[in-house]
Coordinates of N, CA and C in Angstrom, one line a residue:
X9 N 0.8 -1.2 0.0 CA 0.0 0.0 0.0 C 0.9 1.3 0.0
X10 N 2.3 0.9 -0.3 CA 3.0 2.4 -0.8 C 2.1 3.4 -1.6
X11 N 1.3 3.3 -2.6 CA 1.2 3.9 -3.9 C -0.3 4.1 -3.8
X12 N -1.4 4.9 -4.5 CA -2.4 4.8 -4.7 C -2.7 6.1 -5.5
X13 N -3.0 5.8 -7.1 CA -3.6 7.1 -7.9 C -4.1 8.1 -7.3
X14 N -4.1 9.1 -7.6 CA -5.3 10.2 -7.3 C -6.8 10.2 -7.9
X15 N -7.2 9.3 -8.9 CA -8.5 8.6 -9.2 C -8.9 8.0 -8.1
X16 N -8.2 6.8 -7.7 CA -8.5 5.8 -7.2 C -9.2 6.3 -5.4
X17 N -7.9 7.1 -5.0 CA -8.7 7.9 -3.8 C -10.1 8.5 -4.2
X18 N -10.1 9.6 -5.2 CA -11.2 10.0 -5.3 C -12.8 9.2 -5.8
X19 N -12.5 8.1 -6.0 CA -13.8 7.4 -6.3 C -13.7 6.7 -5.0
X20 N -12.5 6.2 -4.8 CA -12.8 5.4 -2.8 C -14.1 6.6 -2.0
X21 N -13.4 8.1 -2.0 CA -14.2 9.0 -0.9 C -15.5 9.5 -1.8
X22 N -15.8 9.6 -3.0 CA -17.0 9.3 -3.6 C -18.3 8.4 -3.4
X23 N -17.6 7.4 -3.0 CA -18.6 5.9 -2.7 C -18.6 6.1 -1.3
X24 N -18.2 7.1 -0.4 CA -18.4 6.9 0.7 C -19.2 8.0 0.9
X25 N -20.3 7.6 2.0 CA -21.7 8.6 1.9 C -21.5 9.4 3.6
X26 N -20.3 10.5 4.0 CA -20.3 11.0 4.7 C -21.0 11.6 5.8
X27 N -20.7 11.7 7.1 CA -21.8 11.9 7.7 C -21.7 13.3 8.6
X28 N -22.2 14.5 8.4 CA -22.2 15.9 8.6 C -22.9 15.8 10.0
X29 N -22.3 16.8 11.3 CA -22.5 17.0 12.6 C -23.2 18.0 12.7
X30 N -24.4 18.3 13.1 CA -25.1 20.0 13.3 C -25.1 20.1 15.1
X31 N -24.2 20.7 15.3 CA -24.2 21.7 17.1 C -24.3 22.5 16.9
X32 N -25.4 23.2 17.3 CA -25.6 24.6 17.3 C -24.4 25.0 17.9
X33 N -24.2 24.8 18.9 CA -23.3 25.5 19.9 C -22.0 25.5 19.9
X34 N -21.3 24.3 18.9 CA -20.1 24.1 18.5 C -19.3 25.3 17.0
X35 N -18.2 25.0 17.5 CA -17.3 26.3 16.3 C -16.8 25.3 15.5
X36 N -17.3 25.4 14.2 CA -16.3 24.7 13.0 C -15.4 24.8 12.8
X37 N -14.8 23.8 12.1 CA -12.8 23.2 11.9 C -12.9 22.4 10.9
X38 N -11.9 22.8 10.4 CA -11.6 22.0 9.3 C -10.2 21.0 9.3
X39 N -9.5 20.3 9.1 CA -8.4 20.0 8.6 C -7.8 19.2 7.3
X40 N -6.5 19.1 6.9 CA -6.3 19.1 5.7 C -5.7 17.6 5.9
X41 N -6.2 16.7 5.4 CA -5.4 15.4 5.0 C -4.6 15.6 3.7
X42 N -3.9 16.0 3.7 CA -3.3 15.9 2.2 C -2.2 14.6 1.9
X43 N -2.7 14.7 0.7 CA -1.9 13.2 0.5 C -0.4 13.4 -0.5
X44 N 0.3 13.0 -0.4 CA 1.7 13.4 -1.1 C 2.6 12.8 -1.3
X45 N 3.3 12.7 -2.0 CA 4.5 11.7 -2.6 C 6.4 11.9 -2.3
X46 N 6.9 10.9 -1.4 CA 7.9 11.4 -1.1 C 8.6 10.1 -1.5
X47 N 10.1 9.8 -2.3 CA 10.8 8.8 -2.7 C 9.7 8.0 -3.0
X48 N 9.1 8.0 -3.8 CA 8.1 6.9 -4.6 C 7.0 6.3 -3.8
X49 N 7.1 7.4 -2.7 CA 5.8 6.4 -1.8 C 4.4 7.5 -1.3
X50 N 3.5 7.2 -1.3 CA 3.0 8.3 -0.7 C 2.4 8.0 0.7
X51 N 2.2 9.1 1.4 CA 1.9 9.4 2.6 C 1.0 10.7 2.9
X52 N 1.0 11.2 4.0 CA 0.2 12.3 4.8 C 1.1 13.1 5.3
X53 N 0.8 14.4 5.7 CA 1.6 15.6 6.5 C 1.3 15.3 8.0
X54 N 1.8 15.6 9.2 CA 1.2 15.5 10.4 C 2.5 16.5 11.1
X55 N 1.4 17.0 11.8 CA 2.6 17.9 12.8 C 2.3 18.0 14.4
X56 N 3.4 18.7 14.9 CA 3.4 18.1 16.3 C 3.4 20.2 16.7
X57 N 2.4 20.3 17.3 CA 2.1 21.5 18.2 C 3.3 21.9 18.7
X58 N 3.9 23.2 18.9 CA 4.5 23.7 19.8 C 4.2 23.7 21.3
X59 N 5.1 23.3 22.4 CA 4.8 23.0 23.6 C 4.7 24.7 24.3
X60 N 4.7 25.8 23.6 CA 3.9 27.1 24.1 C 2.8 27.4 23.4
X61 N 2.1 26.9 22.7 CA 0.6 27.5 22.4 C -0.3 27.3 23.1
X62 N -1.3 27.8 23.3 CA -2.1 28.2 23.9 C -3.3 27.4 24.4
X63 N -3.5 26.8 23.3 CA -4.5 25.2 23.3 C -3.9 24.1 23.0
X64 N -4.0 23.0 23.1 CA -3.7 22.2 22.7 C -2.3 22.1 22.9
X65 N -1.3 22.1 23.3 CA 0.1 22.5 23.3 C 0.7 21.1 22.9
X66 N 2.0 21.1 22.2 CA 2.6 19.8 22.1 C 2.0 18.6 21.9
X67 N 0.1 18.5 21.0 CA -0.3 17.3 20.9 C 0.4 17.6 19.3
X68 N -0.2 16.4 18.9 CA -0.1 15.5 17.4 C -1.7 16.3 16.5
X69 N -1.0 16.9 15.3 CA -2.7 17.3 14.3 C -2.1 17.6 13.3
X70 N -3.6 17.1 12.8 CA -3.2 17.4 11.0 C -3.7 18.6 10.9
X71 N -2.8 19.6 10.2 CA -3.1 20.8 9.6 C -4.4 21.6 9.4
X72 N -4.5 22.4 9.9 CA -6.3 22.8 10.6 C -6.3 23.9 11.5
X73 N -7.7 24.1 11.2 CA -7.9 25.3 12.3 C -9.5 25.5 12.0
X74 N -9.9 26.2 12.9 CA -11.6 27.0 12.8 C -11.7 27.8 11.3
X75 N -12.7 27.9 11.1 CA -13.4 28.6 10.2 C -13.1 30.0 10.3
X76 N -13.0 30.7 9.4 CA -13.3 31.9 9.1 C -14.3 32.4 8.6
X77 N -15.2 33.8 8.7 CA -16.0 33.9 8.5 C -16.7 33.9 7.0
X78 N -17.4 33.4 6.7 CA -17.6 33.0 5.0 C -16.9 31.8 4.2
X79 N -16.1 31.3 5.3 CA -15.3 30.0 4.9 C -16.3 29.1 5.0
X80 N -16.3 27.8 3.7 CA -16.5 26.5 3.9 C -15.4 25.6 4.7
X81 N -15.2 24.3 4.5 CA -14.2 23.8 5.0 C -13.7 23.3 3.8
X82 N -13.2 23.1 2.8 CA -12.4 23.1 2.0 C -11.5 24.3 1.7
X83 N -12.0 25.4 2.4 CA -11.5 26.6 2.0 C -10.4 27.0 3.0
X84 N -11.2 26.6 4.1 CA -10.4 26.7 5.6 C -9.3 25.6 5.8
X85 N -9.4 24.1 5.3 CA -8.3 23.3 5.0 C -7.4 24.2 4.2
X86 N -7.3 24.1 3.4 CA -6.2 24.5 2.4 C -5.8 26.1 2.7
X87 N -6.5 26.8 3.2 CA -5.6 27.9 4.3 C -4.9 27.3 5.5
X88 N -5.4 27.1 6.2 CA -4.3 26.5 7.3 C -3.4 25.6 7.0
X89 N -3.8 24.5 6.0 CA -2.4 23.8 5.2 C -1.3 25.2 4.9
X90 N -2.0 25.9 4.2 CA -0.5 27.1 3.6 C 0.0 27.9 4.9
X91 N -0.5 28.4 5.9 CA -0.3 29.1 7.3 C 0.7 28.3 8.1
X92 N -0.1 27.2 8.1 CA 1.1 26.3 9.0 C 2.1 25.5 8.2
X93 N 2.0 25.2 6.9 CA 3.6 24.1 6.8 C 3.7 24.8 5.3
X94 N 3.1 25.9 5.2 CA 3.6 26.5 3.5 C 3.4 25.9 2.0
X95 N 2.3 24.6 2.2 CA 1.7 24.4 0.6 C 0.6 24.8 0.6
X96 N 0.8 25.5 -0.7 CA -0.7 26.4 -1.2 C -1.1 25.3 -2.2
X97 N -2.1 24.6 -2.0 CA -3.0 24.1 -3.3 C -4.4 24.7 -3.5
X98 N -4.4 24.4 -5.0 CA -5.6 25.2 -5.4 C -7.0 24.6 -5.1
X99 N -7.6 24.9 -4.7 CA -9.4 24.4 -5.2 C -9.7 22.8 -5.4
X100 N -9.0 22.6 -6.8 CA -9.6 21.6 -7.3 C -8.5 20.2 -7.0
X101 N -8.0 20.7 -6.0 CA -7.0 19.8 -5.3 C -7.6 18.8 -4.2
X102 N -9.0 19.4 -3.9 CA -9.2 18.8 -2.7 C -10.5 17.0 -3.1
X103 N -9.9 16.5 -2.9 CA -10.8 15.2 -3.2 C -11.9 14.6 -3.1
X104 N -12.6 14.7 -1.5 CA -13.4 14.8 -0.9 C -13.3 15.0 0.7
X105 N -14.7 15.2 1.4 CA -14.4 15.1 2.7 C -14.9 13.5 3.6
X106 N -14.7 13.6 4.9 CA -14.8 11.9 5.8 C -15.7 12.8 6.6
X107 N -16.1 11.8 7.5 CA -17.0 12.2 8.5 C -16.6 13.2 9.5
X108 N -17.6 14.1 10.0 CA -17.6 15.2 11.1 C -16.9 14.5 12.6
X109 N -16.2 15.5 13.4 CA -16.0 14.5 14.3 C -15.9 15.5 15.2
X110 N -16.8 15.3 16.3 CA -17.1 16.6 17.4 C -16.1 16.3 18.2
X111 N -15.5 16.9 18.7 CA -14.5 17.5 19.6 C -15.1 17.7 21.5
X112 N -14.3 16.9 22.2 CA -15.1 17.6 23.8 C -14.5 19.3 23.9
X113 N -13.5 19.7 22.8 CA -13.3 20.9 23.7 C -14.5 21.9 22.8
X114 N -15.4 21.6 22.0 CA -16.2 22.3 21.6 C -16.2 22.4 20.1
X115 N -15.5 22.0 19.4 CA -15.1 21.7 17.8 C -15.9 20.4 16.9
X116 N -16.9 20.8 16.0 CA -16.9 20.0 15.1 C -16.0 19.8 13.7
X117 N -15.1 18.9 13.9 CA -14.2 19.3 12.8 C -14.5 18.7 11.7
X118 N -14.1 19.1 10.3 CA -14.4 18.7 9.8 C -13.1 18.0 8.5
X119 N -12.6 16.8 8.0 CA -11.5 16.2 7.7 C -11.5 16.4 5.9
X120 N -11.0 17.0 5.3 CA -11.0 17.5 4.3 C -9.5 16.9 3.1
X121 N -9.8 15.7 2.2 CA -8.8 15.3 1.7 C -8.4 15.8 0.4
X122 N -6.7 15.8 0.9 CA -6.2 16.8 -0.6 C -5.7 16.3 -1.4
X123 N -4.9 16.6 -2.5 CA -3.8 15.9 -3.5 C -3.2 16.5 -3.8
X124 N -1.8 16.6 -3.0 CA -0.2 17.1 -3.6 C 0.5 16.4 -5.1
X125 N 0.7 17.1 -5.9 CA 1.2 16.8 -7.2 C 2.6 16.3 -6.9
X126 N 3.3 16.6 -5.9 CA 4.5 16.1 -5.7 C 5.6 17.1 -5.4
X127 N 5.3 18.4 -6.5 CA 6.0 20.1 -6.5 C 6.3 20.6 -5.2
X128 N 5.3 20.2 -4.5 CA 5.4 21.7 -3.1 C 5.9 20.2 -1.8
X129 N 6.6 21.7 -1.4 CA 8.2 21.4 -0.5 C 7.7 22.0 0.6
X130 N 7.1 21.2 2.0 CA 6.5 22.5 2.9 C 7.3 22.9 4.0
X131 N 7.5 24.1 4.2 CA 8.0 25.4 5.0 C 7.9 25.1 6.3
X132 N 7.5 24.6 7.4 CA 6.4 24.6 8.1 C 7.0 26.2 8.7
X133 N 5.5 26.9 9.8 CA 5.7 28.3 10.3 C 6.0 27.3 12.1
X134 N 7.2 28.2 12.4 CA 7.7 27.5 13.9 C 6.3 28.0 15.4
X135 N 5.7 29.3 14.4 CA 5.0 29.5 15.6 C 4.2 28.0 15.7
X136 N 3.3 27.6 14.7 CA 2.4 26.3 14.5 C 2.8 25.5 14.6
X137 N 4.2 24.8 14.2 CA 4.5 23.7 14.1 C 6.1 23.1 14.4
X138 N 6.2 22.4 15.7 CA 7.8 22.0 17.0 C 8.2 21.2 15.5
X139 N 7.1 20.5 14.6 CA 7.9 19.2 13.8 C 7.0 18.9 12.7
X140 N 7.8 18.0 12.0 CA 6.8 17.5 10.5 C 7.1 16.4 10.1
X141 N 5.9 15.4 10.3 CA 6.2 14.6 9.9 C 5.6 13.9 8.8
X142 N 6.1 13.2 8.0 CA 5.7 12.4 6.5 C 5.3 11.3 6.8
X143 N 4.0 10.4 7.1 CA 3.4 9.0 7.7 C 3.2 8.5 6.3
X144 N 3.8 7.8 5.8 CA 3.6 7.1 4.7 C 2.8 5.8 4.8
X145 N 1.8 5.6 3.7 CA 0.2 4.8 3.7 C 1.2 3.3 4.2
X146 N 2.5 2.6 4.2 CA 2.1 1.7 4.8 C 2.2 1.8 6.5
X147 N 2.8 3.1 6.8 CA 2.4 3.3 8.2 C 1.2 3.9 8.5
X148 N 0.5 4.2 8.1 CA -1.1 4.4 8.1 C -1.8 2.9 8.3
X149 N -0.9 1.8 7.5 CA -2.4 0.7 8.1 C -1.8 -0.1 9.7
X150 N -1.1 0.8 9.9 CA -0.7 0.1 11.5 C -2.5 0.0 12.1
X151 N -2.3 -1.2 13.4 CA -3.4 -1.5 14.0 C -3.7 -0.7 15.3
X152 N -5.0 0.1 15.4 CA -4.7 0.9 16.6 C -4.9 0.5 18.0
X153 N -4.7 1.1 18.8 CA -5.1 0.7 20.0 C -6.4 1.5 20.8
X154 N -6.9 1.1 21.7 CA -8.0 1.2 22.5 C -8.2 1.2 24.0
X155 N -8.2 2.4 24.2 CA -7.8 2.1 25.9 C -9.5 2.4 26.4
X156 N -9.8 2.1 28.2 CA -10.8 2.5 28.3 C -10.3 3.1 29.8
X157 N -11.5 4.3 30.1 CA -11.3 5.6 31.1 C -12.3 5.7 32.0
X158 N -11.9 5.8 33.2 CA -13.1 5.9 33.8 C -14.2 6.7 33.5
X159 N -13.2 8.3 33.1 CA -14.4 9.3 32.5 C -15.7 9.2 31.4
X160 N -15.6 7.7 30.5 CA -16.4 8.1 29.8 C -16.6 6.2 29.3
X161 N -17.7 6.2 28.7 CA -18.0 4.8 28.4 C -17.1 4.6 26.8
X162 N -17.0 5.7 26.1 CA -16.2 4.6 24.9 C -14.9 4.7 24.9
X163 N -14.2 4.0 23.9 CA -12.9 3.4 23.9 C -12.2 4.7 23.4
X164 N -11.1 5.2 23.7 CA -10.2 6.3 23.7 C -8.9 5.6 22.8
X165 N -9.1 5.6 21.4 CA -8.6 5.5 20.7 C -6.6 6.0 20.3
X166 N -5.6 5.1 19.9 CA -4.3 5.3 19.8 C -4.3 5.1 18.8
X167 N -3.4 5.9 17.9 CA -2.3 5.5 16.6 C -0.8 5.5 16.9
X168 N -0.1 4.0 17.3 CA 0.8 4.0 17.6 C 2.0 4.2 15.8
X169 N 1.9 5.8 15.9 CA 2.9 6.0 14.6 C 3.6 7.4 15.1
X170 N 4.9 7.7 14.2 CA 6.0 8.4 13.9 C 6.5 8.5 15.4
X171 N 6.6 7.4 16.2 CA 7.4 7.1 17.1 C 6.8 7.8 18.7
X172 N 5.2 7.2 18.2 CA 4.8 8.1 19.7 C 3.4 7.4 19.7
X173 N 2.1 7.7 20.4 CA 1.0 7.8 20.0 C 0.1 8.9 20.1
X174 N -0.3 8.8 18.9 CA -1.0 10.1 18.8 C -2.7 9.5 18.8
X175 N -3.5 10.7 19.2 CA -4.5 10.3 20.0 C -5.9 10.9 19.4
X176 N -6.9 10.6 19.5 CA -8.2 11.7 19.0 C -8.1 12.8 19.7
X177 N -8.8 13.6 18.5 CA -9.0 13.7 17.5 C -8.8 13.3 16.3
X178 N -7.5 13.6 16.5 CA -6.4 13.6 15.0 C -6.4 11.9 14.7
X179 N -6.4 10.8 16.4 CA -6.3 9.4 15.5 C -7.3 9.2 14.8
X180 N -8.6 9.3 15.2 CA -10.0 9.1 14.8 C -9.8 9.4 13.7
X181 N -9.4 10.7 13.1 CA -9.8 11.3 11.8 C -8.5 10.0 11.1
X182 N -7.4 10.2 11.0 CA -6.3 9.8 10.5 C -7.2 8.0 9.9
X183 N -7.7 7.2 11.3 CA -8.1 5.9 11.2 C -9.0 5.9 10.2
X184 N -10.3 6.7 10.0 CA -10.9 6.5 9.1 C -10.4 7.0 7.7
X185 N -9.2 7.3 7.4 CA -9.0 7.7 6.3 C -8.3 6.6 5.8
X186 N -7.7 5.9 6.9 CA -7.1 4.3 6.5 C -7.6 3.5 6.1
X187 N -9.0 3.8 6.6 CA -10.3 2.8 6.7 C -10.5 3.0 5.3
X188 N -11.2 3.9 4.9 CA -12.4 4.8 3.7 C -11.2 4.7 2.6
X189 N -10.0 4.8 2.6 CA -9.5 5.1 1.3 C -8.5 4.1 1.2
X190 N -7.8 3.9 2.1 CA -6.4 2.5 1.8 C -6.9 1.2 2.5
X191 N -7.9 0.7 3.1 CA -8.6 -0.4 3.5 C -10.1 0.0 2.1
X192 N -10.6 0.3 2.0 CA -11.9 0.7 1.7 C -12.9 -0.4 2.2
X193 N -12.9 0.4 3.4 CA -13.6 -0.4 4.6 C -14.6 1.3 4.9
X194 N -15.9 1.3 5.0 CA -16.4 2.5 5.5 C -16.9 2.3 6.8
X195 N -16.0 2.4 8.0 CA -15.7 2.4 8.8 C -16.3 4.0 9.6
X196 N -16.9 4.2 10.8 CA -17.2 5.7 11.3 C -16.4 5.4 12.8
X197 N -16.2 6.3 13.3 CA -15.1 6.7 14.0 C -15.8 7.7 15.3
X198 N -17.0 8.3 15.2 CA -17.5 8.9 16.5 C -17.6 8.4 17.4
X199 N -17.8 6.9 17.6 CA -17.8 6.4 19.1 C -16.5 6.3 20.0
X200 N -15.1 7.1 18.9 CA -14.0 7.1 19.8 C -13.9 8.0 20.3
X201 N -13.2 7.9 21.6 CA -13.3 8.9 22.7 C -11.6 9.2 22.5
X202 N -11.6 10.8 23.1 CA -10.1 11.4 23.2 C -10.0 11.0 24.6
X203 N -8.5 11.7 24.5 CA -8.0 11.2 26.1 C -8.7 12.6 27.1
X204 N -8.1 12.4 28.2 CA -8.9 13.8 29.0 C -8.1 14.9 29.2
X205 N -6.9 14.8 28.7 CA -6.2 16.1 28.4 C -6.6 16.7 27.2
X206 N -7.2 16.3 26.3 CA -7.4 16.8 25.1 C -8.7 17.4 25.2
X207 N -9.4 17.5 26.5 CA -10.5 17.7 26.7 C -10.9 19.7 26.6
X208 N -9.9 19.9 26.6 CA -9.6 21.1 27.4 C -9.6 22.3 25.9

């Protein structure tokens, strides 16, 4: 599973019948899965938070952020892709979207998939991003893990990848993209729970 067209993803997330979150009360987010090609293999971007920001500090996320006002989330993906790690793609770059995934700290985010030509070289900005890393699709079908917490009845989901584990949000979204497009398994992911630091 090194390799996979950019057809082939886009008819995978085509055949998949996504499922959209309405909270009133929640703030939209978007993030950018983008998919891209490094030494003949392709993979995903993932970055690791700076340990002084303000939310979220030193977790694991794919490139993202809230909406802006008049933004869809394909629009809001692909700005925060160029803000934080410096590839600008256009419009018609983006593939499709995966399912909504509400957040405890108040976020419905929304997982928005792209396609890197291979051209763009990313920058990252240090305020946004301690690290960068390249998860290539055969480390995407690693097996995840499942812990369970007193605080809440479902399973609080791990992706044991790029030499750590990274946790929901970001694994939930990441797992069904392994699922939906390099398994094509349509697999949904909201009954995973984050950990309780991420709560915040």
């Amino acid at each position: 599973m090194s390799t996979l067209d950019r057809a082939a993803v886009a008819a995978r997330l085509s055949g998949f019948e996504r499922r959209a979150v309405d909270l009133p009360d929640a703030r939209a987010a978007a993030v950018a899965i983008t998919i891209a090609e490094r030494d003949g293999r392709h993979g995903i971007w993932l970055t690791k938070r700076p340990a002084t920001m303000r939310r979220h500090a030193a977790q694991y996320a794919l490139p993202g952020g809230r909406l802006d006002p008049g933004e869809d989330q394909p629009t809001a993906a692909l700005r925060e892709l160029h803000e934080e790690i410096g590839v600008q793609l256009p419009a018609g770059s983006v593939l499709g979207m995966l399912d909504d995934y509400p957040t405890r700290s108040g976020f419905v985010i929304t997982p928005v998939v792209c396609w890197s030509d291979g051209s763009h070289v990313p920058a990252p900005n240090p305020d946004e991003v301690a690290q960068l890393f390249f998860v290539t699709f055969d480390e995407l079908m690693v097996e995840p893990r499942f812990l369970t917490i007193p605080q809440s009845d479902r399973p609080v989901i791990q992706l044991p990848i790029v030499g750590a584990l990274v946790h929901a949000p970001t694994a939930a979204v990441i797992y069904q993209f392994a699922e939906v497009v390099l398994r094509e398994r349509h697999t949904r992911v909201d009954g995973f729970e984050q950990p309780v630091f991420a709560w915040r």
